[in-house]
Coordinates of N, CA and C in Angstrom, one line a residue:
M188 N 107.9 11.6 128.9 CA 108.3 10.4 127.6 C 108.9 11.7 126.8
T189 N 110.0 11.0 126.4 CA 110.7 12.2 125.2 C 111.1 11.3 124.0
T190 N 110.9 12.0 122.9 CA 111.2 11.5 121.6 C 112.2 12.4 120.9
Y191 N 113.1 11.2 119.9 CA 113.8 12.0 119.3 C 113.7 11.8 118.0
L192 N 113.7 12.9 117.1 CA 113.5 12.8 115.6 C 114.6 13.5 115.0
D193 N 114.7 12.7 113.7 CA 115.6 13.7 112.6 C 114.6 14.5 111.9
L194 N 113.9 15.5 111.6 CA 113.0 16.0 111.2 C 113.0 16.5 109.9
H195 N 114.4 16.3 109.0 CA 114.6 16.5 107.8 C 115.6 15.8 107.1
C196 N 114.9 15.1 106.1 CA 115.8 14.0 105.4 C 115.3 13.5 103.8
H197 N 116.1 13.0 103.4 CA 115.6 12.8 101.8 C 116.0 11.4 101.5
S198 N 115.3 10.5 100.9 CA 115.7 9.3 100.3 C 115.6 9.5 98.8
V199 N 115.8 8.1 98.4 CA 115.9 8.3 96.8 C 114.8 8.9 95.7
A200 N 113.6 8.9 96.7 CA 112.3 9.7 95.9 C 113.0 10.8 95.6
S201 N 113.6 11.8 96.5 CA 114.5 13.1 95.8 C 115.1 12.8 94.7
D202 N 115.3 13.7 93.9 CA 116.0 13.6 92.5 C 117.8 13.7 93.0
D203 N 117.9 14.1 94.2 CA 119.3 14.5 94.6 C 119.9 13.7 95.9
S204 N 119.4 12.7 96.2 CA 119.3 11.6 97.0 C 119.9 10.2 96.9
R205 N 120.9 9.7 97.4 CA 121.5 8.3 97.1 C 121.1 7.3 98.0
A206 N 120.0 7.5 99.2 CA 119.8 6.9 100.2 C 118.6 6.2 100.0
T207 N 118.3 5.0 100.3 CA 116.8 4.1 100.3 C 116.3 4.4 101.8
V208 N 115.4 4.5 102.1 CA 114.6 4.6 103.7 C 115.2 3.5 104.2
E209 N 115.4 2.0 103.4 CA 115.8 0.9 104.3 C 117.4 1.5 104.9
Q210 N 118.1 1.8 104.0 CA 119.6 1.9 104.2 C 119.4 3.1 105.6
Y211 N 118.7 4.3 105.7 CA 118.4 5.0 106.5 C 118.3 4.2 107.8
L212 N 117.2 3.3 107.9 CA 117.0 2.9 109.3 C 117.8 1.6 110.0
K213 N 118.7 0.9 108.7 CA 119.8 0.2 109.3 C 121.0 1.1 109.7
F214 N 121.2 2.2 109.4 CA 122.3 3.2 109.8 C 121.7 4.1 111.2
V215 N 120.2 4.4 111.6 CA 119.7 4.7 112.7 C 120.1 3.6 113.5
N216 N 120.2 2.4 113.5 CA 120.6 1.0 114.4 C 122.1 1.0 114.4
V217 N 122.6 1.5 113.7 CA 124.2 1.7 113.6 C 124.7 2.6 114.7
L218 N 123.8 3.4 114.9 CA 124.1 4.8 115.6 C 123.5 4.4 117.0
R219 N 122.7 3.8 117.1 CA 121.8 3.3 118.5 C 123.0 2.5 119.3
K220 N 123.7 1.5 118.3 CA 124.8 0.7 118.7 C 125.9 1.6 119.4
R221 N 125.8 2.5 118.6 CA 127.4 3.6 119.5 C 126.7 4.4 120.1
G222 N 125.9 4.2 121.2 CA 125.1 5.1 122.4 C 124.1 6.0 122.1
Y223 N 123.8 6.2 120.8 CA 123.5 7.5 120.5 C 121.2 7.2 120.6
T224 N 121.0 8.1 120.6 CA 119.4 7.9 120.8 C 118.9 8.7 119.6
I225 N 118.1 7.6 118.7 CA 116.9 8.3 117.9 C 115.8 7.4 117.9
D226 N 114.6 8.0 117.9 CA 113.2 7.2 117.7 C 112.8 7.1 116.1
G227 N 113.1 8.2 115.7 CA 112.3 8.2 114.1 C 112.9 9.5 113.3
I228 N 112.6 9.1 112.4 CA 113.1 10.1 111.1 C 112.1 10.9 110.2
V229 N 111.9 12.0 109.8 CA 110.6 12.3 109.2 C 111.3 12.7 107.5
L230 N 110.8 11.8 106.8 CA 110.9 12.0 105.1 C 110.6 13.2 104.6
T231 N 111.4 14.1 104.1 CA 110.8 15.2 103.6 C 111.1 15.4 102.3
E232 N 110.7 14.8 101.3 CA 111.2 14.8 100.0 C 111.1 15.9 99.4
H233 N 112.0 16.2 98.0 CA 112.0 17.6 97.5 C 110.5 17.7 96.5
R234 N 109.6 18.7 96.9 CA 108.8 19.0 95.7 C 107.6 18.1 95.6
K235 N 107.3 17.1 96.8 CA 106.4 16.0 96.5 C 106.0 15.5 97.8
F236 N 104.7 14.9 97.6 CA 104.2 13.6 98.6 C 103.7 13.1 98.0
D237 N 103.7 11.6 98.5 CA 103.3 10.7 97.8 C 102.1 10.2 99.2
F238 N 100.9 10.1 98.9 CA 100.3 9.5 99.9 C 100.2 7.6 99.7
D239 N 100.2 7.7 98.6 CA 100.4 6.1 98.7 C 101.4 5.1 99.5
V240 N 102.4 5.9 99.6 CA 103.8 5.2 100.2 C 103.4 4.7 101.5
D241 N 103.7 3.9 102.1 CA 103.3 3.2 103.5 C 104.9 2.6 103.7
Y242 N 105.2 3.3 104.9 CA 106.9 2.8 105.4 C 106.4 2.1 106.7
S243 N 105.2 1.6 107.0 CA 105.1 0.9 108.7 C 105.7 -0.4 108.5
Q244 N 105.9 -1.3 107.4 CA 106.1 -2.4 107.5 C 107.9 -2.6 107.8
L245 N 108.3 -1.4 107.0 CA 110.1 -1.4 107.1 C 110.2 -0.9 108.7
A246 N 109.5 0.0 108.8 CA 109.7 0.9 110.6 C 109.6 -0.3 111.4
S247 N 108.5 -1.2 111.1 CA 108.3 -2.5 112.1 C 109.4 -3.4 112.5
E248 N 110.1 -3.5 110.9 CA 111.1 -4.4 110.7 C 112.6 -3.6 111.7
Y249 N 112.5 -2.8 111.7 CA 113.8 -1.8 112.1 C 113.7 -1.2 113.0
G250 N 112.4 -1.3 113.8 CA 112.1 -0.3 115.1 C 112.6 0.9 115.1
V251 N 112.1 1.7 113.9 CA 112.6 3.0 113.8 C 111.3 3.5 113.3
M252 N 110.7 4.7 114.0 CA 109.6 5.1 113.6 C 109.8 6.0 112.2
V253 N 109.1 5.9 111.3 CA 109.1 6.8 109.6 C 108.1 7.4 109.3
L254 N 107.8 8.8 109.6 CA 106.9 9.7 109.2 C 107.1 10.5 107.9
K255 N 106.4 11.4 107.4 CA 106.3 11.9 106.2 C 105.9 13.3 106.1
G256 N 106.8 14.1 105.4 CA 106.5 15.5 105.2 C 106.8 15.8 103.9
A257 N 107.1 17.1 103.7 CA 107.7 17.7 102.3 C 108.9 18.8 102.7
E258 N 109.3 18.9 101.7 CA 110.2 20.2 101.8 C 110.2 20.6 100.4
L259 N 109.4 22.0 100.5 CA 108.9 22.5 99.2 C 109.6 24.1 98.9
D260 N 109.8 24.1 97.7 CA 110.5 25.2 97.1 C 109.1 26.5 97.2
T261 N 109.4 27.8 97.8 CA 108.5 28.9 97.9 C 109.5 30.2 97.2
C262 N 108.8 31.0 97.1 CA 109.2 32.2 96.8 C 110.2 33.0 97.7
F263 N 110.1 32.5 98.9 CA 110.6 32.8 100.1 C 111.7 31.7 100.6
G264 N 112.1 30.7 99.5 CA 112.9 29.7 100.3 C 112.4 28.5 100.4
H265 N 113.4 27.4 100.7 CA 112.6 26.3 100.9 C 111.8 26.1 102.3
M266 N 110.9 25.3 102.7 CA 109.8 25.2 103.7 C 109.4 23.9 104.1
L267 N 109.9 23.7 105.2 CA 109.4 22.1 105.7 C 107.9 22.0 105.9
V268 N 107.7 20.7 105.3 CA 105.8 20.7 105.8 C 105.8 19.4 106.2
Y269 N 104.9 19.6 107.8 CA 104.4 18.5 108.6 C 102.9 18.1 108.7
N270 N 102.6 16.8 108.6 CA 101.2 16.4 108.9 C 100.3 16.7 107.1
I271 N 100.8 16.4 106.3 CA 100.1 16.5 105.1 C 98.7 15.9 104.8
T272 N 97.9 16.6 104.6 CA 96.8 16.0 104.6 C 96.2 16.0 102.7
P273 N 95.1 15.0 102.7 CA 95.0 15.1 101.3 C 94.0 16.5 101.0
G274 N 93.7 17.2 101.9 CA 92.9 18.8 101.8 C 94.0 19.2 101.4
L275 N 95.1 19.3 102.0 CA 96.4 20.3 101.8 C 96.9 19.8 100.3
G276 N 96.6 18.8 100.1 CA 97.5 18.0 98.8 C 96.7 18.6 97.7
K277 N 95.1 18.9 97.8 CA 94.3 19.4 97.0 C 94.7 20.7 96.8
D278 N 95.0 21.7 97.7 CA 95.1 23.1 98.0 C 96.4 23.5 97.2
I279 N 97.4 22.6 97.3 CA 99.0 23.0 97.1 C 99.3 22.2 96.1
D280 N 99.9 23.0 94.8 CA 100.9 22.6 93.9 C 102.4 22.0 94.3
F281 N 102.6 20.8 94.6 CA 104.2 20.8 95.3 C 105.2 21.0 94.7
G282 N 104.7 21.0 93.2 CA 105.8 21.1 92.3 C 106.0 22.4 91.9
D283 N 105.3 23.2 92.6 CA 105.1 25.0 91.9 C 106.4 25.7 92.6
V284 N 107.5 25.5 92.1 CA 108.9 26.4 92.8 C 108.7 27.7 93.0
K285 N 107.6 28.2 92.6 CA 107.3 29.6 92.8 C 106.6 30.0 93.6
M286 N 106.0 28.8 94.4 CA 104.9 29.1 95.1 C 104.9 30.4 96.5
D287 N 103.9 30.9 96.8 CA 103.8 31.9 97.7 C 103.9 31.1 99.2
G288 N 105.3 31.5 99.8 CA 105.8 30.8 100.8 C 104.6 31.0 102.1
R289 N 104.0 32.7 102.2 CA 103.1 32.9 103.1 C 101.5 32.2 102.9
E290 N 101.3 31.8 101.5 CA 100.1 31.5 101.6 C 100.2 29.8 102.2
L291 N 101.3 29.4 101.6 CA 101.7 27.8 102.1 C 101.3 27.7 103.6
I292 N 102.3 28.4 104.2 CA 102.1 28.3 105.6 C 100.6 28.7 106.4
K293 N 99.9 29.6 105.6 CA 98.2 29.5 106.2 C 97.8 28.5 105.5
A294 N 97.4 27.7 104.4 CA 97.1 26.8 103.8 C 97.4 25.5 104.8
A295 N 98.6 25.1 105.2 CA 99.0 24.0 106.0 C 98.5 24.2 107.5
R296 N 98.2 25.4 108.1 CA 97.9 25.4 109.2 C 96.1 25.4 109.4
H297 N 95.7 25.6 108.0 CA 94.0 25.4 107.8 C 93.9 23.9 107.8
H298 N 94.9 22.9 107.4 CA 94.5 21.6 107.2 C 95.2 20.8 108.3
G299 N 95.4 21.7 109.3 CA 96.0 21.1 110.4 C 97.7 20.5 110.3
G300 N 98.2 20.9 109.3 CA 99.6 21.0 109.3 C 100.4 21.9 110.0
L301 N 101.9 22.0 109.2 CA 102.9 23.2 110.0 C 103.7 23.4 109.2
V302 N 104.0 24.6 109.0 CA 105.3 24.8 107.9 C 106.6 25.1 108.9
V303 N 107.7 24.8 108.3 CA 108.6 25.5 109.1 C 109.9 25.7 108.2
P304 N 110.4 26.8 108.2 CA 111.6 27.4 107.1 C 112.6 26.3 107.2
A305 N 113.3 26.0 106.2 CA 114.2 24.9 106.4 C 115.5 25.9 106.3
H306 N 116.5 25.3 107.0 CA 118.0 26.0 107.0 C 117.9 27.7 106.6
P307 N 117.2 28.1 107.6 CA 116.9 29.8 107.4 C 118.4 30.9 107.3
G308 N 119.4 30.0 107.4 CA 120.6 31.0 107.4 C 121.5 30.7 106.1
R309 N 120.9 29.7 105.5 CA 121.8 29.1 104.3 C 121.8 30.7 103.2
F310 N 122.9 30.8 102.8 CA 123.4 32.0 102.1 C 122.6 31.7 100.6
G311 N 121.8 32.8 100.1 CA 121.1 32.7 99.1 C 119.3 32.4 98.8
I312 N 119.3 31.6 99.8 CA 117.9 31.1 99.7 C 117.5 30.7 101.0
G313 N 118.0 31.2 102.2 CA 117.3 31.1 103.7 C 116.7 32.1 103.5
L314 N 115.8 32.1 104.8 CA 114.7 33.1 105.2 C 115.4 34.4 105.8
V315 N 116.4 34.5 106.4 CA 117.4 35.6 106.8 C 117.8 36.4 105.5
E316 N 117.9 35.8 104.2 CA 118.4 36.7 103.1 C 116.8 37.7 102.7
Y317 N 115.5 36.9 102.8 CA 114.4 37.4 102.4 C 114.1 38.7 103.7
M318 N 114.2 38.4 105.0 CA 113.8 39.3 106.0 C 115.4 40.5 105.6
E319 N 116.6 40.0 105.5 CA 117.3 41.7 105.3 C 116.8 42.3 103.7
Q320 N 116.1 41.6 103.1 CA 115.1 42.3 102.1 C 114.0 43.2 102.5
G321 N 114.1 43.1 103.8 CA 112.7 43.8 104.2 C 111.2 43.1 104.4
E322 N 111.2 41.5 103.7 CA 110.0 40.8 104.2 C 109.8 40.5 105.5
S323 N 108.7 40.4 105.7 CA 108.1 39.9 107.5 C 107.5 38.8 107.1
F324 N 107.6 37.9 108.6 CA 106.7 36.7 108.3 C 105.9 36.5 109.4
D325 N 104.7 37.1 109.7 CA 104.2 37.2 111.1 C 103.6 35.7 111.5
D326 N 103.3 34.7 110.5 CA 103.0 33.5 110.8 C 103.9 32.6 111.1
V327 N 105.2 32.9 110.9 CA 106.3 31.6 111.6 C 106.7 31.8 112.9
R328 N 106.9 30.9 113.6 CA 106.9 30.6 115.3 C 108.2 29.8 115.3
I329 N 108.4 29.1 114.6 CA 109.6 28.0 114.5 C 110.3 27.9 112.9
V330 N 111.8 27.9 113.0 CA 112.5 27.7 112.0 C 113.4 26.5 112.2
E331 N 114.1 26.1 111.3 CA 115.1 24.9 111.3 C 116.4 25.6 111.8
R332 N 116.8 25.5 113.1 CA 117.7 26.2 113.8 C 119.0 25.5 113.6
V333 N 119.2 24.2 113.5 CA 120.3 23.4 113.0 C 120.3 22.5 112.2
N334 N 120.8 22.7 110.9 CA 120.8 21.8 109.8 C 122.3 21.2 109.6
A335 N 122.3 20.1 110.0 CA 123.7 19.0 109.7 C 124.3 19.4 108.2
G336 N 123.6 19.7 107.2 CA 123.9 20.0 105.8 C 124.8 21.3 105.8
S337 N 124.2 22.2 106.5 CA 124.6 23.5 106.1 C 126.1 23.8 106.8
K338 N 126.5 24.8 106.2 CA 128.0 25.2 107.0 C 127.7 25.9 108.3
P339 N 129.0 25.6 109.0 CA 129.0 26.4 110.4 C 128.7 27.7 110.3
E340 N 128.7 28.5 109.5 CA 128.3 30.1 109.6 C 127.2 30.3 109.2
E341 N 126.4 29.5 108.5 CA 124.9 29.5 108.1 C 124.3 29.0 109.2
N342 N 124.2 28.0 110.1 CA 123.8 27.4 111.1 C 123.9 28.9 112.3
E343 N 124.9 29.3 112.4 CA 125.1 30.9 113.0 C 124.1 31.7 112.9
R344 N 123.8 32.0 111.5 CA 122.7 33.2 110.9 C 121.4 32.3 111.6
A345 N 121.1 31.2 111.6 CA 120.0 30.6 112.0 C 119.8 31.0 113.5
E346 N 120.9 30.7 114.2 CA 120.9 30.8 115.9 C 120.5 32.5 115.8
E347 N 121.7 33.2 115.2 CA 121.2 34.9 115.7 C 119.8 35.1 115.3
L348 N 119.1 34.5 114.0 CA 117.7 35.0 114.0 C 116.7 34.4 115.2
C349 N 117.1 33.2 115.4 CA 116.4 33.0 116.6 C 116.5 33.7 117.8
Q350 N 117.6 34.3 118.3 CA 117.7 35.2 119.5 C 117.2 36.6 119.0
R351 N 117.2 36.7 118.1 CA 116.5 38.3 117.3 C 115.1 38.1 117.5
T352 N 114.6 37.1 116.9 CA 113.2 37.3 116.8 C 112.3 36.3 117.7
G353 N 113.1 35.3 118.6 CA 112.2 34.7 119.5 C 111.6 33.3 118.8
Y354 N 112.2 33.3 117.7 CA 111.8 31.9 116.8 C 112.4 30.7 117.7
L355 N 111.6 29.5 117.6 CA 111.8 28.2 118.6 C 112.6 27.6 117.2
G356 N 113.5 26.7 117.6 CA 114.2 26.4 116.8 C 114.1 24.5 116.5
I357 N 114.1 24.2 115.5 CA 114.0 22.8 115.5 C 115.6 22.1 114.5
A358 N 115.3 20.8 114.4 CA 116.9 20.2 114.0 C 116.7 19.1 113.1
G359 N 117.5 19.1 112.2 CA 117.5 18.1 111.0 C 118.7 17.5 110.4
S360 N 119.1 16.5 110.1 CA 120.3 16.3 109.4 C 120.4 16.6 108.0
D361 N 119.4 17.1 107.3 CA 119.2 17.2 105.8 C 120.1 16.1 105.3
A362 N 119.9 14.9 105.5 CA 120.4 13.6 104.9 C 120.2 13.5 103.6
H363 N 121.2 13.1 102.8 CA 120.9 12.6 101.3 C 121.7 11.2 101.3
L364 N 122.6 10.9 102.3 CA 123.5 9.7 102.2 C 122.9 9.2 103.6
A365 N 123.1 7.9 103.6 CA 122.8 7.0 104.5 C 123.5 7.4 106.0
S366 N 125.0 7.4 105.4 CA 125.8 7.9 107.0 C 125.6 9.2 107.5
H367 N 124.6 10.0 106.8 CA 124.5 11.3 107.3 C 123.2 11.3 108.1
I368 N 122.4 10.3 108.0 CA 121.1 10.3 108.7 C 121.1 10.6 110.3
G369 N 120.6 11.2 110.9 CA 120.3 11.4 112.4 C 121.7 12.6 113.1
R370 N 122.4 13.0 111.9 CA 123.2 14.0 112.7 C 123.0 15.1 113.5
A371 N 121.5 15.2 113.2 CA 120.9 16.6 114.3 C 120.0 15.9 114.4
V372 N 119.3 16.0 115.6 CA 117.9 15.8 115.8 C 117.3 16.8 116.6
T373 N 115.5 16.6 116.9 CA 115.0 17.6 117.9 C 114.7 16.3 119.0
E374 N 114.7 17.0 120.0 CA 114.2 16.4 121.4 C 112.7 17.0 121.7
F375 N 112.0 15.6 121.7 CA 110.5 16.2 122.4 C 110.2 16.0 123.7
R376 N 109.4 16.8 124.2 CA 108.9 16.3 125.5 C 107.6 15.8 125.4
A377 N 107.6 14.6 124.6 CA 106.0 14.4 124.3 C 106.3 12.6 123.7
D378 N 105.3 12.0 123.6 CA 105.5 10.9 123.0 C 104.7 10.7 121.7
I379 N 105.5 10.8 120.3 CA 105.0 11.3 119.2 C 104.7 9.9 118.2
R380 N 103.9 9.5 117.8 CA 103.7 8.2 117.2 C 103.0 8.6 115.5
N381 N 102.7 9.8 115.2 CA 102.2 10.3 113.8 C 102.2 11.5 113.4
E382 N 102.1 11.7 112.4 CA 102.4 13.0 111.8 C 101.4 14.1 112.5
S383 N 100.3 14.0 113.1 CA 99.5 15.0 113.8 C 100.0 15.2 115.2
Q384 N 100.3 14.2 115.7 CA 100.9 14.2 117.3 C 102.7 15.3 116.8
L385 N 103.1 14.9 116.0 CA 104.6 15.9 115.7 C 104.0 17.0 115.7
V386 N 102.8 17.6 114.9 CA 102.9 19.0 114.6 C 101.8 19.5 116.3
E387 N 101.4 18.6 116.9 CA 101.0 19.2 118.4 C 102.4 19.5 119.2
A388 N 103.1 18.5 119.2 CA 104.0 18.7 120.0 C 104.8 19.8 119.6
L389 N 105.1 20.1 118.3 CA 105.8 21.3 117.6 C 105.2 22.5 118.2
L390 N 103.8 22.8 118.1 CA 102.9 23.9 118.5 C 102.9 24.0 120.5
S391 N 103.6 22.9 120.9 CA 103.6 23.1 122.5 C 104.5 23.7 122.7
G392 N 106.1 23.9 121.6 CA 106.8 24.5 122.1 C 108.1 23.7 123.0
E393 N 107.3 22.6 123.3 CA 108.2 21.7 124.4 C 109.4 20.7 123.5
F394 N 110.4 21.3 123.0 CA 111.3 20.7 121.9 C 112.3 21.4 122.0
R395 N 113.6 21.0 121.8 CA 114.9 21.8 121.4 C 115.8 21.0 120.4
P396 N 116.6 21.5 119.6 CA 117.5 21.3 118.6 C 118.7 20.6 119.3
M397 N 119.4 19.8 118.6 CA 120.6 19.0 119.4 C 121.2 18.2 117.8
Y398 N 122.7 18.0 118.6 CA 123.3 17.1 117.5 C 123.3 15.9 118.2
I399 N 123.5 14.9 117.4 CA 123.3 13.5 117.6 C 124.3 13.0 119.0
E400 N 125.6 13.6 119.1 CA 126.5 13.6 120.1 C 125.6 13.9 121.4
E401 N 124.7 14.7 121.7 CA 124.1 15.3 122.7 C 123.0 14.2 123.1
T402 N 123.1 13.2 122.4 CA 121.8 12.3 122.8 C 122.6 11.4 123.6
A403 N 123.9 11.1 123.8 CA 124.5 10.0 124.3 C 124.1 10.3 125.9
A404 N 123.9 9.0 126.8 CA 123.9 9.1 127.8 C 125.5 9.3 128.7
T405 N 126.3 8.6 127.9 CA 127.6 8.9 128.5 C 128.5 9.4 127.4
P406 N 129.4 10.0 127.4 CA 130.5 10.5 126.5 C 131.0 9.1 125.4
V407 N 130.8 9.1 124.0 CA 130.9 8.2 123.2 C 132.2 8.6 122.7
G408 N 133.4 7.6 123.0 CA 134.6 7.9 122.4 C 135.0 6.8 121.3

């Protein structure tokens, strides 16, 4: 079983996005009609997580899985958080833009979640910047290797980071507009249906980042 997920996107629940979740799901089906494969998206809203919002009805209507995570600001750059539980929600102030990234990583694992540094090659705010300043991150095993919203040279820095450290890499669109959804996806060798299974699949290491064009069975012209 293979699952293709866009692991990084923002809806209007994030202050800098103009896309609704429904618009994303509609565009996913446009991508499918073009011959591409995408099974679902993970909403990673900025600095927040709403436990009360349920997208299951929309997901069923459009046939697109919708999972939820978050993108949080830390003292070591932006970090994607997957499988956010009520316990983690109590331990972490999602709005704290100066939170300790290392403590976030530990807290997430304690509560069954997982943290993946976002766009590590991005100039000024990526993990590479902090590592060049001498910081080390012993608990990091996976980073966002492909971010479709980053500049090519920033993704090259992420690629070099993975090659140098042995980090595994995921991919996401970092979409803030409907037409940007799915531009990069992560291929998993697993059947993923919820956030807990997503973390299990990430911990297994059986995945790879790719651009949406690579999911086409035949070249799309």
